[in-house]
XYZ file of C-alpha atoms in Angstrom:
787
model
C 76.890 -15.557 -39.951
C 76.159 -12.427 -37.814
C 75.486 -14.398 -34.603
C 77.856 -17.121 -33.460
C 77.868 -19.596 -30.602
C 80.931 -20.440 -28.508
C 81.408 -22.792 -25.604
C 83.951 -21.363 -23.196
C 86.425 -23.865 -21.701
C 86.281 -23.888 -17.934
C 88.881 -21.670 -16.359
C 90.270 -20.432 -19.707
C 88.280 -17.251 -20.277
C 91.002 -15.041 -21.756
C 88.921 -12.020 -22.790
C 86.525 -10.508 -20.229
C 83.357 -8.595 -20.998
C 84.319 -5.313 -22.768
C 85.548 -2.888 -20.135
C 83.313 -0.045 -21.308
C 80.163 -2.018 -20.410
C 78.633 -1.293 -17.025
C 76.039 -3.437 -15.249
C 72.608 -1.879 -14.822
C 70.139 -3.001 -12.154
C 66.527 -3.551 -13.172
C 65.265 -1.129 -10.550
C 67.353 1.721 -12.035
C 66.173 1.377 -15.637
C 64.752 4.606 -17.073
C 63.136 5.395 -20.384
C 64.964 7.819 -22.661
C 68.454 7.279 -21.190
C 71.428 6.113 -23.250
C 72.096 2.423 -22.570
C 74.622 1.763 -25.342
C 77.334 0.973 -22.762
C 75.062 -0.775 -20.235
C 74.127 -4.409 -19.729
C 71.678 -6.404 -17.620
C 71.774 -10.098 -16.816
C 69.184 -12.645 -15.755
C 67.751 -16.146 -16.160
C 65.494 -16.808 -19.164
C 62.376 -18.141 -17.427
C 60.003 -17.886 -20.407
C 60.198 -17.571 -24.185
C 57.400 -17.082 -26.687
C 57.240 -18.620 -30.183
C 59.314 -16.922 -32.876
C 56.939 -14.753 -34.926
C 57.015 -12.498 -37.962
C 55.703 -8.955 -37.762
C 53.520 -7.418 -40.453
C 56.600 -6.231 -42.401
C 58.186 -9.712 -42.272
C 60.675 -8.912 -39.480
C 61.438 -11.808 -37.123
C 60.383 -11.146 -33.529
C 61.094 -13.036 -30.280
C 59.918 -12.222 -26.767
C 61.932 -13.505 -23.797
C 61.300 -12.972 -20.072
C 64.404 -12.549 -17.885
C 64.371 -13.036 -14.127
C 66.867 -11.133 -11.971
C 69.590 -13.516 -10.757
C 69.571 -11.841 -7.350
C 65.843 -12.399 -6.818
C 64.489 -15.555 -8.444
C 61.149 -15.505 -6.636
C 59.681 -12.048 -7.295
C 57.764 -11.416 -10.528
C 58.416 -7.658 -10.310
C 62.117 -8.468 -10.773
C 61.477 -9.993 -14.197
C 61.460 -8.037 -17.457
C 60.309 -8.543 -21.052
C 63.052 -8.530 -23.712
C 61.845 -7.808 -27.273
C 64.331 -9.076 -29.865
C 64.074 -8.118 -33.544
C 65.517 -9.300 -36.861
C 68.319 -11.802 -37.375
C 69.180 -11.711 -33.692
C 65.667 -12.993 -32.866
C 66.010 -15.894 -35.305
C 69.420 -16.910 -33.955
C 68.370 -16.635 -30.318
C 65.330 -18.825 -30.958
C 67.603 -21.562 -32.335
C 69.896 -21.837 -29.317
C 68.116 -20.578 -26.201
C 66.059 -22.578 -23.758
C 64.457 -22.002 -20.373
C 67.110 -21.606 -17.703
C 69.749 -19.957 -19.905
C 71.558 -16.968 -18.452
C 71.254 -13.899 -20.679
C 73.497 -10.840 -20.709
C 71.864 -8.118 -22.817
C 74.008 -5.126 -23.831
C 73.240 -2.018 -25.894
C 69.476 -1.997 -25.407
C 66.669 0.540 -25.694
C 64.231 1.021 -22.806
C 60.518 1.675 -23.334
C 57.433 1.520 -21.137
C 55.825 -1.944 -21.125
C 52.141 -1.835 -22.164
C 51.545 -5.236 -20.481
C 53.134 -4.449 -17.095
C 49.791 -4.140 -15.311
C 48.570 -7.488 -16.664
C 51.744 -9.607 -16.426
C 53.052 -8.054 -13.204
C 56.573 -7.692 -14.585
C 58.850 -4.634 -14.756
C 57.165 -1.393 -15.832
C 59.657 -1.159 -18.731
C 60.738 -3.567 -21.449
C 64.002 -3.779 -23.410
C 64.304 -3.697 -27.198
C 67.375 -5.158 -28.902
C 68.439 -5.733 -32.502
C 71.577 -6.180 -34.533
C 70.935 -2.925 -36.379
C 70.949 -1.009 -33.081
C 74.337 -2.474 -32.141
C 72.925 -4.665 -29.393
C 74.693 -7.788 -28.134
C 73.357 -10.847 -26.347
C 75.566 -13.224 -24.419
C 73.882 -16.582 -23.692
C 75.109 -19.289 -21.365
C 72.974 -22.310 -22.215
C 73.679 -24.510 -19.170
C 71.903 -22.993 -16.173
C 74.012 -21.944 -13.238
C 74.997 -25.360 -11.897
C 78.495 -24.240 -12.911
C 78.889 -20.730 -14.329
C 82.476 -21.091 -15.567
C 81.401 -22.640 -18.892
C 79.562 -20.151 -21.084
C 77.944 -19.992 -24.503
C 78.149 -16.698 -26.351
C 75.990 -14.992 -28.959
C 77.404 -11.797 -30.470
C 77.142 -10.049 -33.866
C 80.154 -10.510 -36.168
C 82.679 -11.683 -33.572
C 83.060 -13.916 -30.512
C 84.050 -12.969 -26.988
C 84.340 -15.141 -23.859
C 82.499 -14.344 -20.676
C 82.822 -15.648 -17.140
C 80.768 -15.775 -13.934
C 81.444 -17.082 -10.429
C 79.379 -20.075 -9.280
C 76.833 -19.149 -6.589
C 76.494 -20.823 -3.238
C 73.118 -22.515 -2.836
C 70.831 -22.382 0.188
C 68.683 -25.455 0.890
C 65.240 -25.233 2.478
C 63.943 -27.904 4.896
C 60.585 -29.374 3.876
C 58.835 -27.847 6.917
C 59.851 -24.306 5.844
C 58.362 -24.357 2.341
C 56.062 -21.492 1.343
C 53.514 -21.169 -1.434
C 54.754 -19.437 -4.585
C 58.484 -19.723 -3.841
C 61.237 -21.327 -5.897
C 63.669 -23.203 -3.654
C 66.529 -25.668 -3.504
C 66.054 -28.728 -1.316
C 67.263 -32.194 -0.320
C 64.946 -35.122 0.392
C 64.708 -38.899 0.736
C 62.479 -40.707 -1.754
C 59.530 -42.328 0.020
C 57.553 -43.109 -3.157
C 58.058 -42.531 -6.872
C 56.584 -43.269 -10.265
C 59.114 -43.985 -13.030
C 58.917 -41.478 -15.916
C 55.964 -41.963 -18.237
C 54.458 -40.071 -21.173
C 52.029 -37.427 -19.958
C 48.881 -36.342 -21.776
C 51.064 -34.108 -23.906
C 54.453 -35.194 -25.216
C 56.430 -34.476 -22.051
C 57.653 -37.200 -19.746
C 56.306 -37.014 -16.203
C 57.649 -38.380 -12.942
C 56.007 -38.199 -9.510
C 58.229 -38.239 -6.425
C 57.289 -38.059 -2.748
C 60.084 -36.785 -0.490
C 60.592 -36.760 3.267
C 63.306 -35.357 5.516
C 64.084 -35.193 9.282
C 61.467 -32.432 9.688
C 58.847 -35.227 9.258
C 57.120 -33.294 6.475
C 56.136 -34.936 3.187
C 56.397 -33.198 -0.199
C 54.986 -34.659 -3.425
C 56.635 -33.317 -6.579
C 55.256 -33.600 -10.119
C 58.083 -33.189 -12.605
C 57.755 -32.661 -16.364
C 60.358 -32.530 -19.112
C 60.407 -33.254 -22.835
C 63.787 -34.958 -22.379
C 63.591 -38.228 -20.435
C 67.221 -37.928 -19.289
C 66.526 -34.554 -17.651
C 64.220 -36.106 -15.036
C 65.705 -37.424 -11.758
C 67.340 -40.843 -12.125
C 65.575 -42.536 -9.214
C 65.881 -46.319 -9.005
C 64.377 -47.226 -5.653
C 62.762 -45.978 -2.461
C 65.420 -44.581 -0.158
C 67.372 -42.771 -2.872
C 68.333 -39.195 -1.990
C 67.635 -36.328 -4.368
C 68.788 -32.735 -4.626
C 66.429 -30.403 -6.470
C 67.468 -26.944 -7.606
C 64.876 -24.320 -8.518
C 61.731 -26.304 -7.829
C 58.536 -24.269 -7.523
C 56.342 -24.734 -4.451
C 52.565 -24.498 -4.709
C 49.919 -25.027 -2.048
C 47.067 -27.300 -3.128
C 44.253 -28.519 -0.850
C 46.222 -27.425 2.168
C 49.356 -29.373 1.149
C 52.597 -28.069 -0.305
C 53.516 -29.577 -3.678
C 56.552 -29.194 -5.911
C 56.473 -28.606 -9.672
C 59.184 -28.028 -12.241
C 60.051 -24.423 -13.042
C 62.473 -22.745 -15.422
C 66.007 -23.950 -14.741
C 64.987 -27.000 -12.692
C 67.913 -29.382 -12.142
C 68.409 -32.511 -10.052
C 71.016 -34.884 -8.662
C 70.244 -38.344 -7.265
C 72.340 -40.371 -4.811
C 72.209 -43.931 -3.536
C 70.472 -43.904 -0.156
C 72.336 -46.865 1.324
C 74.778 -45.988 4.095
C 78.378 -46.554 3.029
C 77.618 -46.474 -0.715
C 79.830 -44.159 -2.823
C 78.497 -40.601 -3.007
C 78.309 -40.359 -6.777
C 75.529 -38.196 -8.257
C 73.311 -39.486 -11.056
C 72.552 -36.786 -13.593
C 72.483 -36.232 -17.340
C 74.176 -32.842 -16.940
C 77.894 -32.762 -17.688
C 78.484 -29.789 -15.384
C 77.078 -29.139 -11.932
C 78.208 -27.841 -8.556
C 78.605 -30.150 -5.585
C 80.247 -28.716 -2.493
C 82.193 -30.684 0.108
C 79.698 -29.747 2.820
C 76.921 -31.406 0.809
C 78.524 -34.829 1.352
C 77.786 -34.381 5.044
C 74.133 -33.602 4.212
C 73.818 -36.849 2.249
C 75.465 -38.945 4.962
C 73.118 -37.459 7.595
C 70.066 -38.185 5.431
C 71.248 -41.771 4.892
C 71.520 -42.355 8.630
C 68.125 -40.782 9.276
C 66.449 -42.756 6.483
C 67.892 -46.057 7.682
C 65.825 -45.878 10.867
C 62.814 -43.867 9.700
C 61.660 -45.204 6.332
C 61.520 -48.622 4.740
C 64.275 -48.642 2.127
C 63.776 -51.020 -0.776
C 65.879 -54.144 -0.801
C 66.944 -56.152 -3.840
C 64.252 -56.825 -6.437
C 62.701 -60.302 -6.525
C 64.187 -63.072 -8.689
C 62.263 -65.069 -11.257
C 63.066 -68.190 -9.286
C 61.042 -66.815 -6.360
C 57.882 -65.665 -8.114
C 54.443 -66.965 -7.166
C 51.042 -66.581 -8.860
C 49.094 -63.400 -8.123
C 52.215 -61.522 -7.014
C 53.196 -57.879 -7.562
C 56.947 -57.324 -7.428
C 59.890 -55.388 -8.879
C 62.116 -57.284 -11.309
C 65.712 -56.438 -12.214
C 66.531 -58.114 -15.510
C 68.195 -57.903 -18.930
C 66.249 -57.373 -22.149
C 67.054 -59.945 -24.859
C 64.060 -59.563 -27.197
C 61.063 -57.365 -27.932
C 58.159 -57.290 -30.382
C 54.975 -55.397 -31.160
C 51.865 -57.407 -30.291
C 49.061 -54.960 -31.099
C 48.273 -51.303 -30.738
C 47.838 -51.433 -26.954
C 50.468 -53.974 -25.847
C 54.126 -54.771 -26.395
C 56.257 -57.838 -25.648
C 59.513 -57.806 -23.679
C 61.599 -60.992 -23.401
C 63.823 -60.800 -20.316
C 65.933 -62.981 -18.035
C 67.746 -62.625 -14.722
C 69.839 -65.821 -14.700
C 67.321 -67.828 -12.655
C 64.478 -70.071 -13.776
C 60.820 -69.490 -12.984
C 59.495 -72.497 -10.994
C 56.243 -72.477 -13.001
C 55.566 -73.076 -16.697
C 55.478 -69.675 -18.382
C 53.360 -68.322 -21.201
C 55.118 -67.646 -24.479
C 53.379 -64.840 -26.348
C 52.822 -65.784 -30.017
C 54.355 -63.239 -32.395
C 55.612 -63.445 -35.948
C 59.294 -64.352 -36.238
C 60.084 -61.292 -38.363
C 58.536 -59.010 -35.715
C 60.799 -60.260 -32.922
C 63.883 -58.120 -32.351
C 66.935 -59.675 -30.721
C 69.775 -62.057 -31.494
C 68.081 -65.242 -32.715
C 70.835 -67.571 -31.496
C 70.779 -66.079 -27.993
C 66.984 -66.184 -27.830
C 67.108 -69.865 -28.737
C 69.808 -70.593 -26.134
C 67.879 -68.815 -23.377
C 64.410 -70.058 -24.332
C 64.018 -71.946 -21.032
C 65.264 -69.022 -18.931
C 63.499 -66.047 -20.503
C 59.992 -64.959 -19.591
C 57.583 -62.993 -21.765
C 56.237 -59.782 -20.265
C 53.304 -57.981 -21.851
C 53.307 -54.230 -21.186
C 50.211 -52.169 -21.867
C 48.924 -48.694 -22.715
C 51.115 -45.836 -21.488
C 54.166 -48.105 -21.066
C 54.220 -49.202 -24.728
C 56.022 -46.158 -26.121
C 58.857 -46.456 -23.603
C 59.061 -50.235 -24.163
C 59.490 -49.693 -27.901
C 62.476 -47.409 -27.279
C 64.390 -49.892 -25.089
C 67.641 -51.230 -26.495
C 68.279 -54.964 -26.668
C 70.832 -55.869 -24.003
C 69.872 -53.037 -21.646
C 69.310 -53.670 -17.959
C 65.851 -52.895 -16.633
C 63.954 -52.579 -13.411
C 60.262 -53.246 -14.018
C 58.150 -51.923 -11.162
C 54.919 -53.531 -9.888
C 55.048 -56.434 -12.328
C 52.044 -58.761 -11.976
C 52.119 -62.565 -12.195
C 48.830 -64.076 -13.268
C 47.923 -67.770 -13.234
C 46.021 -69.025 -16.280
C 45.451 -72.193 -18.251
C 45.285 -72.931 -21.961
C 41.952 -74.009 -23.394
C 43.369 -77.246 -24.754
C 45.503 -78.198 -21.725
C 44.905 -79.020 -18.097
C 48.225 -77.559 -16.915
C 48.209 -73.969 -15.664
C 50.956 -71.472 -16.482
C 52.221 -68.114 -15.274
C 51.734 -64.903 -17.247
C 53.663 -61.678 -16.610
C 51.842 -58.359 -17.101
C 52.794 -54.719 -16.609
C 49.361 -53.138 -16.561
C 48.574 -49.671 -17.845
C 48.570 -46.605 -15.638
C 51.064 -45.549 -12.991
C 49.299 -46.710 -9.829
C 51.559 -48.297 -7.172
C 54.584 -46.961 -9.070
C 54.091 -49.158 -12.156
C 56.669 -48.460 -14.830
C 59.986 -49.320 -16.442
C 63.381 -47.931 -15.513
C 66.656 -48.370 -17.396
C 69.602 -49.049 -15.081
C 73.215 -48.131 -15.932
C 75.901 -50.814 -15.783
C 77.415 -48.963 -12.819
C 74.313 -49.667 -10.721
C 75.144 -52.087 -7.840
C 72.122 -54.279 -8.621
C 73.199 -54.516 -12.268
C 76.705 -55.530 -11.255
C 75.215 -58.298 -9.110
C 72.893 -59.324 -11.952
C 75.767 -59.525 -14.449
C 77.668 -61.861 -12.135
C 74.588 -64.097 -12.009
C 74.105 -64.016 -15.788
C 77.738 -64.802 -16.514
C 77.613 -67.836 -14.221
C 74.731 -69.445 -16.159
C 75.589 -72.402 -18.382
C 73.632 -71.263 -21.430
C 74.355 -74.443 -23.385
C 73.174 -76.613 -20.506
C 70.029 -74.525 -20.088
C 68.822 -75.685 -23.492
C 68.274 -79.181 -22.110
C 66.106 -78.117 -19.198
C 62.710 -79.776 -19.282
C 59.589 -77.632 -19.366
C 56.893 -80.132 -20.221
C 53.955 -77.978 -19.207
C 54.972 -74.600 -20.645
C 53.382 -73.274 -23.812
C 56.422 -73.146 -26.093
C 56.326 -71.293 -29.384
C 60.051 -71.572 -30.143
C 61.172 -69.639 -33.181
C 57.522 -68.541 -33.474
C 55.939 -70.805 -36.056
C 59.151 -72.080 -37.624
C 57.291 -74.402 -39.964
C 53.928 -74.768 -41.670
C 52.714 -77.439 -39.254
C 53.252 -75.118 -36.277
C 51.379 -72.328 -38.033
C 48.439 -74.556 -38.953
C 48.136 -75.864 -35.402
C 48.143 -72.307 -34.066
C 45.419 -71.240 -36.493
C 43.307 -74.228 -35.483
C 43.729 -73.287 -31.845
C 42.768 -69.669 -32.569
C 39.592 -70.836 -34.292
C 38.595 -72.603 -31.085
C 38.963 -69.426 -29.044
C 35.864 -67.273 -28.455
C 35.717 -64.242 -30.715
C 33.854 -62.187 -28.110
C 34.243 -61.820 -24.365
C 31.502 -61.226 -21.798
C 32.490 -58.521 -19.324
C 29.697 -58.904 -16.763
C 26.558 -60.829 -15.761
C 28.305 -64.203 -15.680
C 25.351 -65.639 -13.775
C 23.105 -65.466 -16.861
C 22.683 -68.674 -18.863
C 22.263 -68.883 -22.639
C 18.804 -68.284 -24.095
C 17.716 -69.369 -27.579
C 16.736 -66.621 -29.995
C 13.286 -68.058 -30.598
C 12.571 -67.714 -26.874
C 13.813 -64.126 -26.858
C 11.696 -63.129 -29.874
C 8.536 -64.475 -28.216
C 9.213 -62.829 -24.834
C 8.061 -59.424 -23.585
C 10.421 -56.481 -23.106
C 12.406 -55.190 -21.334
C 14.732 -58.075 -20.380
C 18.400 -59.058 -20.527
C 19.759 -62.213 -22.139
C 22.944 -64.104 -22.749
C 23.081 -65.663 -26.214
C 25.330 -67.812 -28.383
C 24.773 -66.972 -32.051
C 26.380 -66.328 -35.403
C 26.612 -63.003 -37.189
C 24.927 -63.529 -40.557
C 25.046 -59.947 -41.826
C 25.755 -56.459 -40.564
C 25.083 -52.883 -41.663
C 26.565 -50.582 -42.745
C 29.036 -52.502 -44.877
C 31.134 -49.346 -45.251
C 32.322 -49.256 -41.676
C 33.194 -45.557 -41.572
C 29.465 -44.873 -42.020
C 28.808 -46.484 -38.655
C 30.375 -43.554 -36.778
C 27.789 -41.046 -35.507
C 27.609 -38.200 -32.992
C 25.379 -38.790 -29.958
C 23.993 -36.348 -27.396
C 23.447 -38.054 -24.059
C 21.117 -35.278 -22.903
C 18.514 -35.269 -25.679
C 19.504 -38.751 -26.969
C 19.785 -37.481 -30.549
C 22.043 -38.952 -33.229
C 23.561 -37.023 -36.101
C 26.054 -37.543 -38.887
C 29.637 -36.363 -38.448
C 29.962 -33.103 -40.473
C 32.380 -33.217 -43.382
C 35.490 -31.049 -43.692
C 34.021 -28.903 -46.488
C 31.307 -27.545 -44.207
C 33.870 -26.631 -41.553
C 36.040 -24.889 -44.153
C 33.097 -22.779 -45.345
C 32.354 -21.677 -41.770
C 36.011 -20.693 -41.320
C 35.976 -18.698 -44.554
C 32.857 -16.868 -43.409
C 34.356 -15.984 -40.029
C 37.583 -14.709 -41.673
C 35.623 -11.861 -43.326
C 35.610 -10.043 -39.981
C 39.132 -8.981 -39.009
C 40.351 -9.709 -35.463
C 39.653 -6.941 -32.962
C 43.024 -5.684 -31.583
C 41.311 -4.334 -28.452
C 40.667 -7.919 -27.373
C 44.344 -8.915 -27.520
C 46.721 -9.595 -24.596
C 44.420 -9.968 -21.629
C 45.216 -11.235 -18.148
C 44.607 -14.850 -19.185
C 45.960 -15.027 -22.740
C 48.720 -13.494 -24.866
C 48.030 -12.613 -28.495
C 49.982 -12.338 -31.736
C 48.644 -11.174 -35.096
C 50.032 -11.111 -38.605
C 48.930 -10.570 -42.190
C 49.177 -13.334 -44.786
C 51.361 -12.710 -47.820
C 48.766 -13.864 -50.358
C 46.456 -11.612 -52.342
C 43.721 -11.696 -49.716
C 46.138 -10.488 -46.993
C 44.065 -12.092 -44.281
C 44.512 -11.029 -40.684
C 45.201 -14.004 -38.404
C 45.258 -13.756 -34.630
C 46.357 -16.470 -32.222
C 45.634 -16.186 -28.498
C 47.794 -18.374 -26.226
C 46.045 -19.222 -22.941
C 48.412 -18.718 -20.013
C 48.900 -20.884 -16.935
C 50.141 -19.243 -13.762
C 50.505 -16.059 -15.868
C 52.982 -17.851 -18.134
C 52.782 -19.747 -21.385
C 53.087 -23.514 -21.221
C 55.015 -25.823 -23.491
C 53.266 -26.195 -26.908
C 52.183 -29.763 -26.175
C 50.342 -28.496 -23.060
C 48.991 -25.264 -24.562
C 45.431 -24.341 -25.486
C 45.201 -21.618 -28.102
C 42.376 -19.785 -29.853
C 42.655 -18.787 -33.515
C 40.849 -16.158 -35.567
C 40.920 -15.982 -39.354
C 42.745 -19.255 -39.981
C 41.979 -21.704 -42.784
C 41.291 -25.384 -42.236
C 44.805 -26.235 -43.444
C 46.392 -23.750 -41.041
C 44.351 -25.038 -38.122
C 45.361 -28.661 -38.775
C 49.007 -27.580 -38.783
C 48.513 -26.009 -35.354
C 46.938 -29.182 -33.960
C 50.110 -31.114 -34.814
C 52.110 -28.799 -32.563
C 49.742 -27.580 -29.856
C 47.563 -29.541 -27.445
C 44.201 -27.880 -28.100
C 42.952 -25.436 -30.723
C 39.656 -23.517 -30.496
C 38.431 -21.567 -33.554
C 36.946 -18.216 -32.470
C 35.880 -14.839 -33.859
C 35.825 -11.293 -32.512
C 32.849 -9.264 -31.453
C 32.917 -5.702 -30.171
C 33.264 -6.837 -26.579
C 34.732 -10.336 -26.501
C 35.871 -13.419 -28.336
C 33.222 -16.044 -29.040
C 32.894 -19.541 -30.474
C 31.901 -20.121 -34.080
C 28.569 -21.622 -35.060
C 28.136 -25.028 -33.374
C 27.914 -26.592 -36.827
C 31.706 -26.329 -36.612
C 33.794 -28.122 -34.003
C 34.329 -26.014 -30.886
C 37.639 -27.802 -30.174
C 40.331 -29.674 -32.106
C 42.742 -31.946 -30.302
C 45.173 -34.063 -32.287
C 43.198 -35.514 -35.197
C 39.852 -35.353 -33.397
C 37.199 -32.657 -33.886
C 34.836 -32.155 -30.956
C 31.280 -30.933 -31.537
C 28.540 -29.602 -29.294
C 24.811 -30.255 -29.441
C 23.017 -27.205 -30.872
C 19.817 -28.032 -29.044
C 21.248 -28.638 -25.575
C 24.226 -26.255 -25.460
C 24.126 -22.806 -23.882
C 27.506 -21.265 -24.792
C 29.238 -19.307 -22.037
C 32.006 -16.676 -22.349
C 35.418 -17.946 -23.413
C 36.981 -16.276 -20.374
C 35.602 -19.229 -18.372
C 38.594 -21.153 -19.749
C 40.743 -19.221 -17.299
C 39.325 -21.386 -14.481
C 40.948 -24.450 -16.068
C 44.173 -22.536 -16.718
C 44.318 -21.710 -13.003
C 44.463 -25.411 -12.043
C 47.765 -26.782 -10.822
C 48.309 -28.817 -13.979
C 45.680 -27.926 -16.609
C 44.665 -31.085 -18.444
C 42.504 -29.449 -21.126
C 40.244 -32.476 -21.316
C 37.483 -31.996 -23.945
C 34.722 -32.786 -21.423
C 36.070 -30.228 -18.954
C 36.451 -27.579 -21.667
C 32.903 -28.264 -22.867
C 31.531 -27.950 -19.337
C 33.053 -24.525 -18.600
C 31.959 -23.255 -22.025
C 28.361 -24.441 -21.564
C 28.659 -26.982 -24.391
C 26.819 -30.304 -24.306
C 29.555 -32.506 -25.735
C 28.587 -34.853 -28.554
C 30.186 -38.274 -28.236
C 31.475 -40.316 -31.155
C 29.742 -43.718 -31.208
C 29.522 -46.792 -33.415
C 25.944 -47.544 -34.525
C 25.514 -50.860 -36.380
C 22.801 -53.437 -36.975
C 23.759 -57.109 -36.516
C 21.567 -59.913 -37.814
C 22.137 -62.813 -35.414
C 21.086 -66.464 -35.918
C 21.435 -69.579 -33.750
C 19.447 -72.297 -35.569
C 16.274 -71.615 -33.598
C 15.565 -68.164 -34.926
C 16.986 -64.804 -35.942
C 16.835 -61.239 -34.672
C 18.329 -57.822 -35.407
C 20.404 -56.410 -32.568
C 21.827 -52.903 -32.574
C 25.370 -52.146 -31.511
C 25.608 -48.738 -29.822
C 29.149 -48.412 -28.554
C 31.799 -45.821 -27.803
C 34.966 -47.942 -27.721
C 34.300 -51.018 -25.581
C 33.091 -53.520 -28.184
C 35.845 -53.049 -30.794
C 38.414 -51.758 -28.288
C 38.845 -48.881 -30.741
C 37.838 -45.274 -29.917
C 35.089 -44.159 -32.283
C 36.480 -40.614 -32.133
C 39.656 -41.667 -33.962
C 38.370 -44.133 -36.541
C 37.645 -41.505 -39.220
C 41.193 -40.121 -39.246
C 43.270 -43.226 -38.610
C 43.818 -45.665 -41.492
C 45.367 -48.258 -39.181
C 42.295 -48.321 -36.934
C 40.018 -48.553 -39.962
C 41.936 -51.589 -41.184
C 41.844 -53.095 -37.690
C 38.082 -52.662 -37.489
C 37.621 -54.201 -40.942
C 39.756 -57.200 -39.947
C 37.661 -57.592 -36.807
C 34.423 -57.651 -38.782
C 35.971 -60.106 -41.279
C 36.663 -62.393 -38.324
C 33.186 -62.052 -36.807
C 31.471 -62.403 -40.191
C 33.957 -63.863 -42.732
C 32.978 -62.839 -46.273
C 32.061 -65.718 -48.624
C 31.675 -68.267 -45.798
C 28.691 -70.563 -45.423
C 26.557 -70.182 -42.322
C 27.908 -73.419 -40.817
C 31.472 -72.069 -41.106
C 30.804 -68.808 -39.267
C 32.261 -68.469 -35.761
C 30.039 -68.473 -32.679
C 29.628 -65.216 -30.791
C 28.761 -65.000 -27.135
C 27.147 -61.724 -26.171
C 24.569 -60.036 -23.997
C 21.531 -58.389 -25.528
C 18.727 -56.457 -23.909
C 15.228 -55.907 -25.235
C 13.399 -52.613 -24.943
C 10.137 -51.042 -26.173
C 9.898 -48.139 -28.595
C 6.472 -46.568 -29.147
C 5.649 -44.369 -32.110
C 2.362 -42.773 -33.161
C 1.005 -46.058 -34.524
C 2.343 -48.987 -32.517
C 4.885 -50.280 -30.052
C 7.895 -52.257 -31.245
C 10.538 -54.318 -29.482
C 14.198 -53.633 -30.251
C 17.396 -55.375 -29.135
C 20.793 -53.930 -28.218
C 24.182 -55.587 -27.586
C 25.835 -54.593 -24.301
C 28.678 -55.586 -21.912
C 30.441 -57.505 -24.678
C 33.839 -56.933 -26.244
C 35.820 -58.499 -29.062
C 38.455 -60.940 -27.772
C 42.082 -59.761 -27.757
C 43.031 -62.751 -29.918
C 40.798 -61.334 -32.651
C 41.846 -57.694 -32.528
């Protein structure tokens, strides 16, 4: 293996860098000079995807930032790596690594004017005798080092730098700084719109300035381990940006953090996932001073509430242990937790199948009177699924809701963690070393679990062992049949109107009805999905994949124009396919802040790709736009094709209402602080009238007094399923079919059909001959018990 990786043991670097190598400063680099015995070093702040050149050679581009000047773009340089060395570097490097590049060739950089970096770039390869030393843990401690070198291994050693910390009132736009701060507000990590985890933290310090930081990382453990307001954090290499007159912090290459307990007198032990970091003696004094200041200047969180103290309609933080979990449906997840105390109210037990419930059955049975069921929703579901049974949690902004069962007079308490991150909603996992966990464990160990089994809970809705026998299951099914299959979301003041009255009344009017669904069309549910233009109110069928493929084949006839590559707002790569056609494919990566983003946050444009190749890109990158070259610019394909692909969804524009604008308008989105690449926003800047996926169905409703046909025209509210995803998601198709089988059970007599409550509105439609009255369902959704 020509390139090897070695971790150097701290303090045991026996062989220094070869003595013939001399350090070269970026400012003294010159083209044409011999650099065989020279080296440069810097931080890898950006890396591009590994590519293959036209002759099949591997190619990797890395941007190094001078260690002595981490804030100036002119002190960064492009490194072009070729061959086997490129492949091996791509496997091990990451943003924040320290690179030492030796034996390089210097050439003028053709992109210097656009990217603002050094006027030269470096070219390295194994064949040229180059060497690259990589330390893959950024300079929190520079004694440990990882090494890449052709054919043999050599240790390398640096001296740890001394860090300077900037007060919050001295922050400047565009700088990368180190700082300390006290947490005034935070949102526990959650999945962002891409695949990264995101955490929002608001910091304060004695300068009485507030700084809100938005932190992203694909690794959950790499985000700050903040447990409560009042914690103290140390951020290294956080980038400062001014937005709406306020300074904000965002993660940059090499970002690192430590977190400390903010309580005075608590041990000064940093929380971090990094195994190596620097922490100087003088920094202990900084933490102690911040603790004293925070104690009298901000409200530091106290212990989380206990289950024994909860009240209806309360929002609180709960420290607890997870003893069971189960999937409920696509948008919610069940957590069974306890904290050693008993809720003073009867609690709701969420019905789930026994085989779906994870956890030790014997323990769940023992603690059945002490555990509470928490339903978590939407963006919290993915994290909830990953939690380990037995782990200790802090659930933030948990909501207690008072409700009553249909068949009982006694009310009960429900626990919900609603979707979104407002008010700091989220879930945090606490280590066993956490002081609150230690206190919780003492409480849990003192509970007489055997005695708790005999506690009376006469009013709670118990579903012990979740339908352990046939009788329990039958009684549950009977109860479900009594539940409404639809829910009214507004207009509760309207009373029911018989269908015969509605049919004989003039339009337009709104009604509340109670009826049965006798038939519906189309029977093949995927045919109900249409594309709707809200501007011209037109409906059209969703184009099939074959038509899109033909458009792509037609656009591939024209080769990409190299003169349109590598502009100020996108970087380009191009290669030739190895098949007989030898197609030219170009991909243009839209830059943010003059840098490429992570793939899950990246918008790219592709020329010459096939449908199969484009779908592969959508699995890796956030947004993909098919384009073609003209003499002067890139442009969208015919609007018969989707103008944007995101995940499994193809987005179309209305041919009649759209007025396509230049693709360079996308740069306005890229310039935003955190580009979201929302389809509606992309469509707006490109002059596209976005077509919306909708369900269009005809329901024949009867109530014993009459019958009428009512149209369902819905985006995602009625079925609680997005119409944009139904065509590509088998699970959602099955869910929709099950819903319709519940609303209109096949083979059932009319008397056996369930009753639907819904709102309908009448309206007039006039054609060339006459005026007709039509009816449409609105403000109605299928009940959660059904879906």
